[in-house]
Amino acid sequence: MKSTARRGLLKFLAASPALATLGSWSARAEDHPLASAADALDVFDFETAAQKIVPPAHWGYLQSGVDGEATLRANQAAFSRYALRPRRFVDVSHIDLATEVFGAKLATPIFLSPIGSMRAFNPEGEVGIARAAKGKGALQILSTQASFPVEDVTAARGAPIWFQLYTTNQFEVTKKLLKRAEAAGCPVVAVTVDTPAGRNTVTATRMRREDKRVCSNCHAVDERGNPRLGTNTKPMFGGIDMQGVGLTSASLTWDFVKLLKDNTTMKVVLKGIEAREDAELAVMSGADGIIVSNHGGRATETGRGTFDALPEVVQGAAGKIPVMMDGGVRRGTDVYKALALGAKAVGIGRPAAWGLAAFGQPGVERVLDILNNELRLAMIGCGARAVHEITTTSLVDRGPGYR
Ligand SMILES: Cc1cc2nc3c(=O)[nH]c(=O)nc-3n(C[C@H](O)[C@H](O)[C@H](O)COP(=O)(O)O)c2cc1C
């Protein structure tokens, strides 16, 4: 059975008058390799399916990193440094994936990282992600740049979500975003700190040049039908005077954490920490938590995977605040390894977008099912019956050079 959402997307794409300019790209249903979300065996099946139906500019936006994409590749490769060390004759008849972050119960340690403009992949956008997160009891973090406002997504999730904050360059605007997220019931703001001043998006820019369509699905269009690509078209900025507002500010320092804390009742989590010293400074500055992240290889071209950075950040946080991570997580075994090295929860970005693109909400649900099941199997194999039983004793370090 093909989902209605997918048919809707294909119909929308087929109706695009400029489709003919796209050369070899097409959105023909018969190109789609999966008949239903249930047919997917791993998250890469959704990547293949999504590529068939997501137009080039949007695919470039989703898949790309920065510069030559060494960091993007490193994120995924980093997990192979460690092998798993199974244990036998542990009673693994009951496996519990449940965990808690800031006192909130979650059915799984796998959370949905914020991705901007998710209607670029499927009209359901962040609402489809929320419905899937609700079904699977997963935490969702909503981007400042989301295609749907925090109120709609919270309603669809049926429980509080976290709000991802871009700092902006005008604190009055930042305050309005904070108040709106608070009013919607968000208990946590995850402030992204990894892109203070621009980035070099080579692949995304290249692919955008190939794709001349006007896409009203994800971008507002002006009176001439040209897409309005700026930040000010996003729902979270509705009602705000966006004159001169930028998403980030190059001049911010650690004082900003205190400023945020003084201006919000939400817990403040720093998303994008990769060094031990910064973890220590985060604790000293009063941050409530950390997400080790390099924006999915889209910020600085460090060439280092976030999984490689996780141990030093955990060391810096010294158990005083929870450390989470995302970047390159494609298997339940990746999640297992990150939990073993001290992550409290582990985020996925692109895999959820692939599921959404291919099938809408059911696709995201299946992505979560696949990863949860792979995690469960790793726990069974290693004799860890609950998340708190996942420790470094089940890891074998093959050395930093092993990829
Ligand atoms: C297309 C795309 C858009 C993203 N948008 C945001 C965003 O708006 N805010 C943010 O903090 N991170 C954003 N991220 C980074 C993700 O939150 C997350 O850190 C990253 O995707 C994790 O890596 P993965 O995609 O390999 O799982 C984005 C990532 C992608 C791929």
Coordinates of C-alpha atoms and ligand atoms in Angstrom, one line a residue:
M1 CA 0.0 0.0 0.0
K2 CA 1.4 3.4 -1.0
S3 CA 0.7 6.1 1.5
T4 CA -1.6 9.0 0.8
A5 CA 1.2 11.4 1.8
R6 CA 3.5 10.0 -0.8
R7 CA 0.9 10.2 -3.5
G8 CA 0.2 13.8 -2.5
L9 CA 3.9 14.6 -2.7
L10 CA 4.2 13.0 -6.1
K11 CA 1.1 14.7 -7.4
F12 CA 2.5 18.0 -6.1
L13 CA 5.8 17.4 -7.8
A14 CA 4.3 16.2 -11.1
A15 CA 2.2 19.4 -11.2
S16 CA 5.3 21.6 -11.1
P17 CA 5.5 23.4 -14.5
A18 CA 9.3 23.6 -14.3
L19 CA 9.8 19.9 -13.8
A20 CA 11.0 19.5 -17.3
T21 CA 14.1 21.6 -16.6
L22 CA 15.4 19.1 -14.1
G23 CA 17.3 16.9 -16.6
S24 CA 17.6 13.3 -15.3
W25 CA 15.7 13.9 -12.1
S26 CA 12.1 12.6 -12.0
A27 CA 9.5 11.9 -9.4
R28 CA 7.9 8.9 -11.0
A29 CA 6.1 6.6 -8.6
E30 CA 7.6 3.5 -10.2
D31 CA 11.1 4.7 -9.3
H32 CA 10.3 4.4 -5.7
P33 CA 11.9 1.2 -4.5
L34 CA 9.6 0.6 -1.5
A35 CA 5.9 -0.3 -1.7
S36 CA 5.4 0.6 1.9
A37 CA 7.3 1.9 4.9
A38 CA 7.1 -1.6 6.4
D39 CA 9.2 -2.9 3.5
A40 CA 12.3 -1.0 4.7
L41 CA 14.9 -3.2 6.4
D42 CA 17.3 -0.5 7.5
V43 CA 17.3 3.3 7.4
F44 CA 19.3 3.3 4.2
D45 CA 16.3 1.9 2.3
F46 CA 14.6 5.1 3.1
E47 CA 17.6 7.1 1.9
T48 CA 17.4 5.4 -1.4
A49 CA 13.6 5.9 -1.6
A50 CA 13.8 9.5 -0.6
Q51 CA 16.4 10.4 -3.2
K52 CA 14.0 9.2 -5.9
I53 CA 11.3 11.7 -4.9
V54 CA 13.0 14.7 -3.3
P55 CA 13.9 17.3 -5.9
P56 CA 17.6 18.1 -6.3
A57 CA 17.8 21.4 -4.5
H58 CA 16.1 19.9 -1.5
W59 CA 18.2 16.7 -1.7
G60 CA 21.3 18.9 -1.7
Y61 CA 20.0 20.8 1.3
L62 CA 19.4 17.5 3.2
Q63 CA 22.4 15.4 2.3
S64 CA 25.2 17.9 2.1
G65 CA 27.9 19.0 4.6
V66 CA 30.4 21.8 4.2
D67 CA 33.6 22.1 2.1
G68 CA 34.6 18.7 0.9
E69 CA 32.3 16.9 3.4
A70 CA 35.1 15.2 5.4
T71 CA 33.2 15.9 8.7
L72 CA 30.0 14.5 7.3
R73 CA 31.8 11.2 6.4
A74 CA 33.7 11.2 9.7
N75 CA 30.5 11.3 11.7
Q76 CA 29.4 7.9 10.4
A77 CA 32.8 6.4 10.2
A78 CA 33.7 7.2 13.8
F79 CA 31.4 4.5 15.2
S80 CA 33.5 1.7 13.7
R81 CA 36.4 2.5 16.0
Y82 CA 34.6 0.5 18.7
A83 CA 33.5 -3.1 18.4
L84 CA 30.9 -4.7 20.7
R85 CA 31.8 -7.3 23.2
P86 CA 28.9 -9.7 23.7
R87 CA 28.1 -11.5 27.0
R88 CA 26.3 -14.8 27.4
F89 CA 23.8 -16.4 29.7
V90 CA 22.3 -13.1 30.9
D91 CA 18.5 -13.3 31.2
V92 CA 17.6 -11.0 28.3
S93 CA 13.9 -12.0 28.1
H94 CA 12.9 -8.4 29.0
I95 CA 14.7 -5.5 27.4
D96 CA 13.7 -2.0 28.4
L97 CA 14.7 0.9 26.2
A98 CA 13.0 3.5 28.4
T99 CA 15.1 6.4 29.7
E100 CA 14.6 9.8 31.4
V101 CA 16.0 13.2 30.5
F102 CA 15.4 16.1 32.9
G103 CA 12.9 13.9 34.7
A104 CA 10.8 13.3 31.6
K105 CA 10.2 9.7 30.7
L106 CA 11.0 8.6 27.1
A107 CA 10.2 5.3 25.6
T108 CA 13.6 5.3 23.7
P109 CA 16.9 7.1 24.1
I110 CA 16.8 7.9 20.4
F111 CA 15.5 11.5 19.8
L112 CA 14.7 13.5 16.7
S113 CA 17.2 16.2 16.1
P114 CA 16.0 19.6 14.8
I115 CA 16.0 20.0 11.0
G116 CA 14.8 23.2 9.4
S117 CA 12.2 23.5 6.6
M118 CA 11.0 19.9 6.7
R119 CA 8.2 20.6 4.3
A120 CA 10.9 20.5 1.7
F121 CA 10.8 16.7 2.0
N122 CA 7.1 16.0 2.6
P123 CA 4.0 18.3 3.1
E124 CA 3.5 16.7 6.6
G125 CA 6.8 18.3 7.6
E126 CA 7.5 18.6 11.4
V127 CA 3.9 17.7 12.1
G128 CA 4.5 14.3 10.6
I129 CA 7.6 13.9 12.7
A130 CA 5.6 14.9 15.8
R131 CA 2.9 12.3 15.1
A132 CA 5.6 9.6 14.7
A133 CA 7.4 10.8 17.8
K134 CA 4.1 10.5 19.7
G135 CA 3.5 7.0 18.5
K136 CA 6.9 5.9 19.5
G137 CA 7.3 7.9 22.7
A138 CA 10.4 9.7 21.4
L139 CA 11.7 13.2 22.2
Q140 CA 11.4 15.8 19.3
I141 CA 13.5 19.0 19.1
L142 CA 11.9 21.6 16.8
S143 CA 14.1 23.9 14.7
T144 CA 13.8 27.7 14.8
Q145 CA 13.6 27.3 11.1
A146 CA 10.8 24.8 11.1
S147 CA 8.1 24.9 8.5
F148 CA 5.4 24.6 11.2
P149 CA 5.1 26.7 14.4
V150 CA 5.9 25.3 17.8
E151 CA 2.2 25.4 18.8
D152 CA 1.1 23.1 16.0
V153 CA 3.9 20.7 16.4
T154 CA 3.4 20.5 20.2
A155 CA -0.3 19.8 19.6
A156 CA 0.6 17.0 17.1
R157 CA 3.2 15.5 19.5
G158 CA 0.6 15.6 22.3
A159 CA 3.4 16.2 24.9
P160 CA 6.1 18.9 25.3
I161 CA 8.8 19.1 22.7
W162 CA 12.2 20.9 23.0
F163 CA 12.7 24.1 21.0
Q164 CA 16.0 24.6 19.1
L165 CA 17.1 28.2 19.2
Y166 CA 19.3 30.1 16.8
T167 CA 20.7 32.9 18.9
T168 CA 19.9 35.6 16.3
N169 CA 21.8 38.9 16.4
Q170 CA 19.1 40.9 18.2
F171 CA 18.3 39.8 21.7
E172 CA 14.8 41.3 21.6
V173 CA 14.0 38.8 18.8
T174 CA 15.6 36.0 20.7
K175 CA 13.4 36.8 23.8
K176 CA 10.3 36.7 21.7
L177 CA 11.2 33.2 20.4
L178 CA 12.0 32.1 24.0
K179 CA 8.6 33.4 25.3
R180 CA 6.7 31.8 22.4
A181 CA 8.4 28.4 23.1
E182 CA 7.7 28.7 26.8
A183 CA 4.1 29.5 26.2
A184 CA 3.8 26.5 23.9
G185 CA 5.0 24.4 26.9
C186 CA 8.6 23.6 25.8
P187 CA 10.6 22.6 28.9
V188 CA 14.0 22.9 27.3
V189 CA 15.6 25.2 24.8
A190 CA 18.5 23.7 22.8
V191 CA 20.6 26.6 21.7
T192 CA 22.7 25.9 18.7
V193 CA 26.3 27.2 19.1
D194 CA 28.2 25.6 16.3
T195 CA 27.6 28.1 13.5
P196 CA 28.4 31.6 14.9
A197 CA 29.1 33.1 11.5
G198 CA 28.4 31.4 8.2
R199 CA 29.4 28.1 6.6
N200 CA 30.6 26.9 3.2
T201 CA 27.8 24.9 1.6
V202 CA 29.4 23.7 -1.6
T203 CA 27.3 20.7 -2.5
A204 CA 24.0 22.3 -1.5
T205 CA 24.7 25.4 -3.6
R206 CA 25.8 23.3 -6.5
M207 CA 22.6 21.3 -6.5
R208 CA 20.4 24.3 -6.0
R209 CA 21.9 25.7 -9.2
E210 CA 20.6 22.6 -11.1
D211 CA 17.1 23.0 -9.8
K212 CA 15.2 25.9 -11.2
R213 CA 11.7 25.1 -9.9
V214 CA 9.7 27.4 -7.8
C215 CA 8.6 25.5 -4.8
S216 CA 5.7 26.9 -2.9
N217 CA 5.6 23.8 -0.8
C218 CA 8.5 24.9 1.4
H219 CA 9.1 28.5 0.4
A220 CA 6.7 31.4 0.4
V221 CA 6.7 33.1 -3.0
D222 CA 6.6 36.8 -3.8
E223 CA 4.2 38.5 -6.2
R224 CA 6.3 37.3 -9.1
G225 CA 6.3 33.7 -8.0
N226 CA 10.0 33.8 -6.9
P227 CA 10.8 31.9 -3.7
R228 CA 11.4 34.0 -0.6
L229 CA 14.3 32.1 0.8
G230 CA 15.1 34.3 3.8
T231 CA 14.6 33.5 7.5
N232 CA 11.7 35.9 7.8
T233 CA 9.4 33.6 5.9
K234 CA 9.5 30.9 8.7
P235 CA 6.5 30.6 11.0
M236 CA 8.5 31.1 14.2
F237 CA 9.3 34.6 13.1
G238 CA 5.7 35.5 12.4
G239 CA 4.7 38.9 13.8
I240 CA 8.3 39.8 14.4
D241 CA 9.9 42.8 12.7
M242 CA 12.8 41.0 10.9
Q243 CA 14.5 44.1 9.6
G244 CA 18.3 43.4 10.0
V245 CA 17.8 40.2 11.9
G246 CA 20.3 37.5 11.3
L247 CA 20.0 33.9 12.6
T248 CA 23.3 33.9 14.5
S249 CA 25.8 36.4 16.0
A250 CA 29.6 36.1 15.8
S251 CA 30.1 38.2 18.9
L252 CA 28.5 36.0 21.5
T253 CA 30.6 34.6 24.4
W254 CA 29.9 32.4 27.4
D255 CA 28.0 35.3 29.1
F256 CA 25.2 34.5 26.7
V257 CA 24.4 31.3 28.6
K258 CA 23.6 33.4 31.7
L259 CA 21.7 35.9 29.7
L260 CA 19.5 33.0 28.3
K261 CA 19.1 31.6 31.8
D262 CA 18.0 35.0 33.1
N263 CA 15.4 35.3 30.4
T264 CA 13.8 32.0 30.3
T265 CA 12.2 29.4 32.6
M266 CA 13.3 26.6 30.2
K267 CA 16.3 24.5 30.8
V268 CA 19.2 25.6 28.6
V269 CA 21.0 22.9 26.6
L270 CA 24.0 23.8 24.4
K271 CA 23.9 22.0 21.0
G272 CA 27.2 21.9 19.3
I273 CA 29.8 21.3 22.0
E274 CA 32.8 19.2 20.9
A275 CA 35.7 20.0 23.3
R276 CA 36.3 19.1 27.0
E277 CA 37.1 22.7 27.9
D278 CA 33.8 23.9 26.4
A279 CA 32.0 21.2 28.4
E280 CA 33.7 22.5 31.6
L281 CA 32.7 26.1 30.6
A282 CA 29.2 25.0 29.9
V283 CA 28.9 23.6 33.4
M284 CA 30.5 26.8 34.9
S285 CA 28.2 29.0 32.9
G286 CA 25.1 27.3 34.2
A287 CA 24.0 25.3 31.2
D288 CA 21.7 22.5 32.1
G289 CA 22.9 20.0 29.4
I290 CA 25.0 19.5 26.3
I291 CA 24.4 18.0 22.9
V292 CA 27.6 16.9 21.3
S293 CA 27.0 17.9 17.7
N294 CA 28.7 19.3 14.6
H295 CA 25.3 20.1 12.9
G296 CA 25.5 16.8 11.0
G297 CA 28.9 17.9 9.4
R298 CA 27.3 21.2 8.3
A299 CA 29.2 23.7 10.5
T300 CA 33.0 23.7 10.7
E301 CA 34.9 21.3 8.5
T302 CA 36.7 19.7 11.4
G303 CA 37.1 16.2 9.9
R304 CA 36.2 14.7 13.2
G305 CA 33.1 12.7 14.0
T306 CA 31.0 13.7 17.0
F307 CA 31.3 10.2 18.4
D308 CA 35.1 10.8 18.6
A309 CA 34.4 14.0 20.5
L310 CA 31.9 12.4 22.9
P311 CA 34.3 11.0 25.5
E312 CA 36.1 14.3 26.2
V313 CA 32.9 16.2 26.5
V314 CA 31.5 13.6 28.9
Q315 CA 34.8 14.0 30.8
G316 CA 34.4 17.8 30.9
A317 CA 30.8 17.6 32.0
A318 CA 31.9 15.3 34.8
G319 CA 28.4 13.9 35.5
K320 CA 27.2 17.4 36.6
I321 CA 24.9 17.8 33.5
P322 CA 23.6 15.3 31.0
V323 CA 25.4 14.9 27.7
M324 CA 23.6 13.9 24.6
M325 CA 24.9 13.5 21.0
D326 CA 24.0 13.4 17.4
G327 CA 25.8 13.0 14.1
G328 CA 26.1 10.0 11.7
V329 CA 23.8 7.7 13.8
R330 CA 22.5 5.1 11.3
R331 CA 22.3 1.9 13.3
G332 CA 21.1 0.8 16.7
T333 CA 24.6 -0.4 17.4
D334 CA 25.8 3.3 16.9
V335 CA 23.2 4.3 19.5
Y336 CA 24.4 1.5 21.8
K337 CA 28.1 2.7 21.5
A338 CA 27.2 6.3 22.2
L339 CA 25.2 5.3 25.3
A340 CA 28.1 3.1 26.4
L341 CA 30.4 6.1 26.2
G342 CA 28.2 8.2 28.4
A343 CA 25.5 9.8 26.2
K344 CA 22.2 10.1 27.9
A345 CA 20.3 10.1 24.6
V346 CA 21.2 10.0 21.0
G347 CA 19.8 12.0 18.1
I348 CA 19.0 11.3 14.5
G349 CA 18.7 14.0 11.8
R350 CA 18.8 12.8 8.2
P351 CA 17.3 9.3 8.8
A352 CA 14.1 10.8 10.1
A353 CA 14.0 13.1 7.1
W354 CA 14.4 10.2 4.7
G355 CA 11.5 8.3 6.3
L356 CA 9.4 11.5 6.2
A357 CA 10.3 12.1 2.6
A358 CA 9.4 8.6 1.5
F359 CA 6.2 8.0 3.4
G360 CA 5.4 10.8 5.8
Q361 CA 4.6 9.9 9.4
P362 CA 4.7 6.1 8.8
G363 CA 8.1 6.4 7.3
V364 CA 9.4 8.2 10.4
E365 CA 7.7 5.6 12.6
R366 CA 9.4 2.8 10.7
V367 CA 12.8 4.6 11.0
L368 CA 12.3 4.7 14.8
D369 CA 11.2 1.1 14.9
I370 CA 14.2 -0.1 12.9
L371 CA 16.7 1.8 15.1
N372 CA 15.0 0.8 18.3
N373 CA 14.9 -2.9 17.2
E374 CA 18.6 -2.8 16.2
L375 CA 19.4 -1.2 19.6
R376 CA 17.3 -3.9 21.4
L377 CA 19.3 -6.6 19.6
A378 CA 22.6 -5.0 20.6
M379 CA 21.4 -4.9 24.2
I380 CA 20.4 -8.6 24.0
G381 CA 23.8 -9.5 22.5
C382 CA 25.7 -7.6 25.1
G383 CA 23.5 -8.6 28.1
A384 CA 22.3 -5.1 28.9
R385 CA 18.7 -5.4 29.9
A386 CA 18.1 -1.7 30.4
V387 CA 19.7 1.5 29.2
H388 CA 21.5 2.1 32.5
E389 CA 23.2 -1.3 32.1
I390 CA 24.9 -0.2 28.8
T391 CA 28.5 0.6 29.9
T392 CA 32.0 0.7 28.4
T393 CA 32.5 -2.9 29.4
S394 CA 30.7 -3.9 26.2
L395 CA 33.1 -1.9 24.0
V396 CA 36.4 -2.9 22.5
D397 CA 38.5 0.0 21.4
R398 CA 40.3 -0.8 18.1
G399 CA 42.2 2.5 18.3
P400 CA 41.7 6.0 16.9
G401 CA 43.0 5.1 13.5
Y402 CA 40.4 2.3 12.9
R403 CA 37.8 3.1 10.3
Ligands
LIG1 C1 18.9 19.5 6.4 C2 19.3 19.7 7.8 C3 18.9 20.9 8.4 C4 19.3 21.1 9.8 N1 18.7 22.1 10.4 C5 19.1 22.4 11.7 C6 18.5 23.4 12.4 O1 17.7 24.2 12.0 N2 19.0 23.6 13.7 C7 19.9 22.8 14.3 O2 20.3 23.0 15.4 N3 20.5 21.8 13.6 C8 20.1 21.5 12.4 N4 20.6 20.5 11.7 C9 21.5 19.5 12.4 C10 20.7 18.4 13.1 O3 20.0 18.9 14.2 C11 21.6 17.3 13.6 O4 22.6 17.9 14.4 C12 22.3 16.5 12.5 O5 21.4 16.3 11.4 C13 22.7 15.1 13.0 O6 23.4 14.4 12.1 P1 22.7 13.3 11.1 O7 21.9 14.0 10.1 O8 23.9 12.7 10.5 O9 21.9 12.4 12.0 C14 20.2 20.2 10.4 C15 20.6 19.1 9.7 C16 20.2 18.8 8.4 C17 20.7 17.6 7.7

